[in-house]
Tab-separated table of C-alpha atoms in Angstrom:
chain	number	residue	atom	x	y	z
A	1	MET	CA	75.447	-137.306	-193.009
A	2	THR	CA	78.931	-138.609	-193.621
A	3	ASP	CA	80.564	-135.743	-191.696
A	4	ALA	CA	81.222	-136.961	-188.146
A	5	SER	CA	80.375	-133.529	-186.696
A	6	VAL	CA	76.835	-133.517	-188.158
A	7	SER	CA	74.065	-134.601	-185.791
A	8	TRP	CA	70.463	-135.297	-186.725
A	9	LEU	CA	67.923	-133.583	-184.479
A	10	THR	CA	64.152	-133.360	-184.531
A	11	GLN	CA	62.712	-129.863	-184.730
A	12	ASP	CA	61.487	-130.238	-181.127
A	13	ALA	CA	64.970	-131.182	-179.907
A	14	TYR	CA	66.531	-128.322	-181.879
A	15	ASP	CA	64.041	-125.800	-180.453
A	16	ARG	CA	64.526	-127.113	-176.899
A	17	LEU	CA	68.327	-126.889	-177.185
A	18	ALA	CA	68.212	-123.436	-178.812
A	19	GLY	CA	66.042	-122.266	-175.907
A	20	GLU	CA	68.491	-123.705	-173.388
A	21	LEU	CA	71.386	-121.985	-175.189
A	22	SER	CA	69.532	-118.680	-175.192
A	23	THR	CA	68.776	-118.917	-171.465
A	24	LEU	CA	72.321	-119.915	-170.532
A	25	SER	CA	73.836	-117.193	-172.717
A	26	THR	CA	71.729	-114.468	-171.105
A	27	THR	CA	70.188	-114.971	-167.673
A	28	GLY	CA	72.428	-117.948	-166.838
A	29	ARG	CA	75.575	-115.878	-167.344
A	30	GLU	CA	74.102	-112.845	-165.563
A	31	GLU	CA	73.116	-114.874	-162.495
A	32	ILE	CA	76.498	-116.561	-162.155
A	33	VAL	CA	78.346	-113.228	-162.495
A	34	LYS	CA	76.185	-111.824	-159.666
A	35	ARG	CA	76.982	-114.867	-157.490
A	36	ILE	CA	80.712	-114.493	-158.159
A	37	GLU	CA	80.610	-110.770	-157.337
A	38	ALA	CA	78.667	-111.391	-154.119
A	39	ALA	CA	81.119	-114.081	-153.040
A	40	ARG	CA	84.107	-111.888	-153.971
A	41	GLU	CA	82.800	-109.154	-151.649
A	42	GLU	CA	82.967	-111.601	-148.733
A	43	GLY	CA	86.736	-111.245	-148.627
A	44	ASP	CA	89.615	-113.737	-148.788
A	45	LEU	CA	89.148	-115.736	-152.005
A	46	LYS	CA	91.491	-118.561	-150.951
A	47	GLU	CA	89.088	-119.868	-148.340
A	48	ASN	CA	85.842	-118.675	-149.883
A	49	GLY	CA	83.827	-121.790	-150.714
A	50	GLY	CA	80.973	-119.810	-152.266
A	51	TYR	CA	83.357	-118.082	-154.656
A	52	HIS	CA	84.971	-121.349	-155.774
A	53	ALA	CA	81.593	-123.042	-156.193
A	54	ALA	CA	80.326	-120.133	-158.313
A	55	LYS	CA	83.483	-120.193	-160.466
A	56	ASP	CA	83.035	-123.960	-160.982
A	57	GLU	CA	79.404	-123.385	-161.970
A	58	GLN	CA	80.506	-120.663	-164.385
A	59	GLY	CA	82.897	-123.129	-166.028
A	60	LYS	CA	80.106	-125.678	-166.422
A	61	ILE	CA	77.762	-123.084	-167.947
A	62	GLU	CA	80.418	-121.920	-170.414
A	63	ALA	CA	81.206	-125.527	-171.392
A	64	ARG	CA	77.507	-126.250	-172.000
A	65	ILE	CA	77.189	-123.059	-174.079
A	66	ARG	CA	80.146	-124.176	-176.249
A	67	GLN	CA	78.700	-127.690	-176.570
A	68	LEU	CA	75.244	-126.433	-177.581
A	69	THR	CA	76.644	-123.831	-179.984
A	70	GLU	CA	78.695	-126.480	-181.794
A	71	LEU	CA	75.866	-129.018	-181.821
A	72	LEU	CA	73.287	-126.568	-183.193
A	73	LYS	CA	75.718	-125.166	-185.757
A	74	HIS	CA	76.201	-128.635	-187.269
A	75	ALA	CA	72.713	-130.041	-186.728
A	76	GLU	CA	70.643	-131.548	-189.499
A	77	VAL	CA	67.064	-130.799	-188.481
A	78	GLY	CA	64.121	-132.792	-189.729
A	79	GLU	CA	61.561	-135.425	-188.992
A	80	ALA	CA	62.577	-138.875	-187.866
A	81	PRO	CA	63.237	-140.997	-190.937
A	82	GLU	CA	60.449	-143.397	-191.828
A	83	SER	CA	61.690	-146.843	-190.871
A	84	HIS	CA	62.252	-149.221	-193.769
A	85	GLY	CA	63.882	-151.874	-191.636
A	86	VAL	CA	67.332	-150.279	-192.043
A	87	VAL	CA	69.380	-148.880	-189.144
A	88	GLU	CA	69.924	-145.144	-189.637
A	89	PRO	CA	70.170	-142.056	-187.416
A	90	GLY	CA	66.836	-141.331	-185.793
A	91	THR	CA	65.578	-144.904	-185.685
A	92	VAL	CA	64.804	-147.017	-182.633
A	93	ILE	CA	66.613	-150.325	-182.734
A	94	THR	CA	65.841	-153.575	-180.979
A	95	ALA	CA	68.896	-155.824	-181.016
A	96	LYS	CA	70.394	-158.796	-179.274
A	97	ILE	CA	73.724	-157.605	-177.955
A	98	ALA	CA	75.897	-160.381	-176.551
A	99	GLY	CA	72.686	-162.422	-176.235
A	100	ASP	CA	70.692	-159.800	-174.298
A	101	GLU	CA	67.858	-157.842	-175.912
A	102	SER	CA	68.301	-154.078	-175.898
A	103	VAL	CA	66.183	-151.216	-177.262
A	104	PHE	CA	67.886	-147.905	-178.069
A	105	LEU	CA	67.879	-144.887	-180.346
A	106	ILE	CA	70.641	-144.207	-182.871
A	107	GLY	CA	71.531	-140.508	-182.922
A	108	ASN	CA	72.445	-137.696	-180.584
A	109	ARG	CA	71.475	-138.153	-176.918
A	110	GLU	CA	69.863	-134.718	-177.015
A	111	ILE	CA	67.114	-136.102	-179.294
A	112	ALA	CA	65.710	-138.307	-176.555
A	113	GLY	CA	65.236	-135.426	-174.103
A	114	ASP	CA	63.584	-136.791	-170.951
A	115	SER	CA	62.986	-140.234	-172.452
A	116	GLU	CA	64.298	-143.273	-170.586
A	117	LEU	CA	65.502	-144.702	-173.918
A	118	ASP	CA	69.239	-145.355	-174.232
A	119	VAL	CA	70.911	-143.470	-177.073
A	120	TYR	CA	74.016	-144.441	-179.038
A	121	SER	CA	75.659	-142.045	-181.458
A	122	GLU	CA	76.391	-143.072	-185.002
A	123	GLN	CA	80.091	-142.690	-184.169
A	124	SER	CA	80.013	-145.032	-181.160
A	125	PRO	CA	81.462	-148.521	-181.704
A	126	LEU	CA	77.954	-150.047	-181.599
A	127	GLY	CA	76.366	-147.330	-183.741
A	128	ALA	CA	79.084	-147.487	-186.398
A	129	ALA	CA	78.855	-151.297	-186.524
A	130	ILE	CA	75.102	-151.462	-187.130
A	131	LEU	CA	74.461	-148.405	-189.351
A	132	GLY	CA	72.991	-149.607	-192.620
A	133	LEU	CA	72.124	-153.087	-191.338
A	134	LYS	CA	68.656	-154.548	-191.917
A	135	VAL	CA	66.386	-156.535	-189.611
A	136	GLY	CA	67.874	-160.018	-189.259
A	137	ASP	CA	71.463	-158.914	-190.027
A	138	THR	CA	74.219	-159.814	-187.603
A	139	THR	CA	77.619	-158.277	-186.997
A	140	SER	CA	80.080	-157.732	-184.215
A	141	TYR	CA	82.042	-154.791	-182.920
A	142	THR	CA	85.018	-154.249	-180.680
A	143	ALA	CA	84.049	-152.726	-177.355
A	144	PRO	CA	86.306	-150.131	-175.714
A	145	ASN	CA	87.613	-152.869	-173.403
A	146	GLY	CA	88.790	-154.856	-176.456
A	147	ARG	CA	86.090	-157.560	-176.308
A	148	GLU	CA	84.373	-158.594	-179.526
A	149	ILE	CA	80.593	-158.315	-179.039
A	150	ALA	CA	78.014	-159.996	-181.284
A	151	VAL	CA	74.945	-157.990	-182.380
A	152	GLU	CA	71.775	-159.095	-184.175
A	153	VAL	CA	69.299	-156.447	-185.333
A	154	THR	CA	65.793	-157.768	-184.574
A	155	ASN	CA	63.646	-154.661	-185.197
A	156	VAL	CA	63.944	-151.118	-186.565
A	157	GLU	CA	61.217	-148.553	-185.867
A	158	THR	CA	60.591	-144.893	-186.584
A	159	TRP	CA	61.433	-142.624	-183.610
A	160	SER	CA	58.117	-141.391	-182.239
A	161	GLY	CA	59.571	-138.844	-179.835
A	162	ARG	CA	58.891	-140.944	-176.699
């Protein structure tokens, strides 16, 4: 998984996202076209709030379709890797970040679904800094604001899907 565009997904996450893509590409598009047509029939488009809202919604749907298409095209689907105490995509990490304990998943945010768990991509400054580290290893990374932040990996677990 050295290609930055590749994302690891569980089969459940892949199926859920493929279903969302299918719905948006069919009924989602059909419904928004009907709303735009209905609003267009109301007359003057300059001052037609319903028309502008529907066009905005159409833009959001099309953006999500593009995002899902790209994600699924480059997804690596499989089970969560068995944890061997090494930080890798699909593992749940417990770490002290700037002295505060934090628990999060390394991977694509779509993996977590409805979970309350924070998710950091492998390409994020934190994710890139800790990939490959073992329990007990320390490192630091440069935050987007330029601050250097210390990180100590205290636990690595297999993602259970919750």
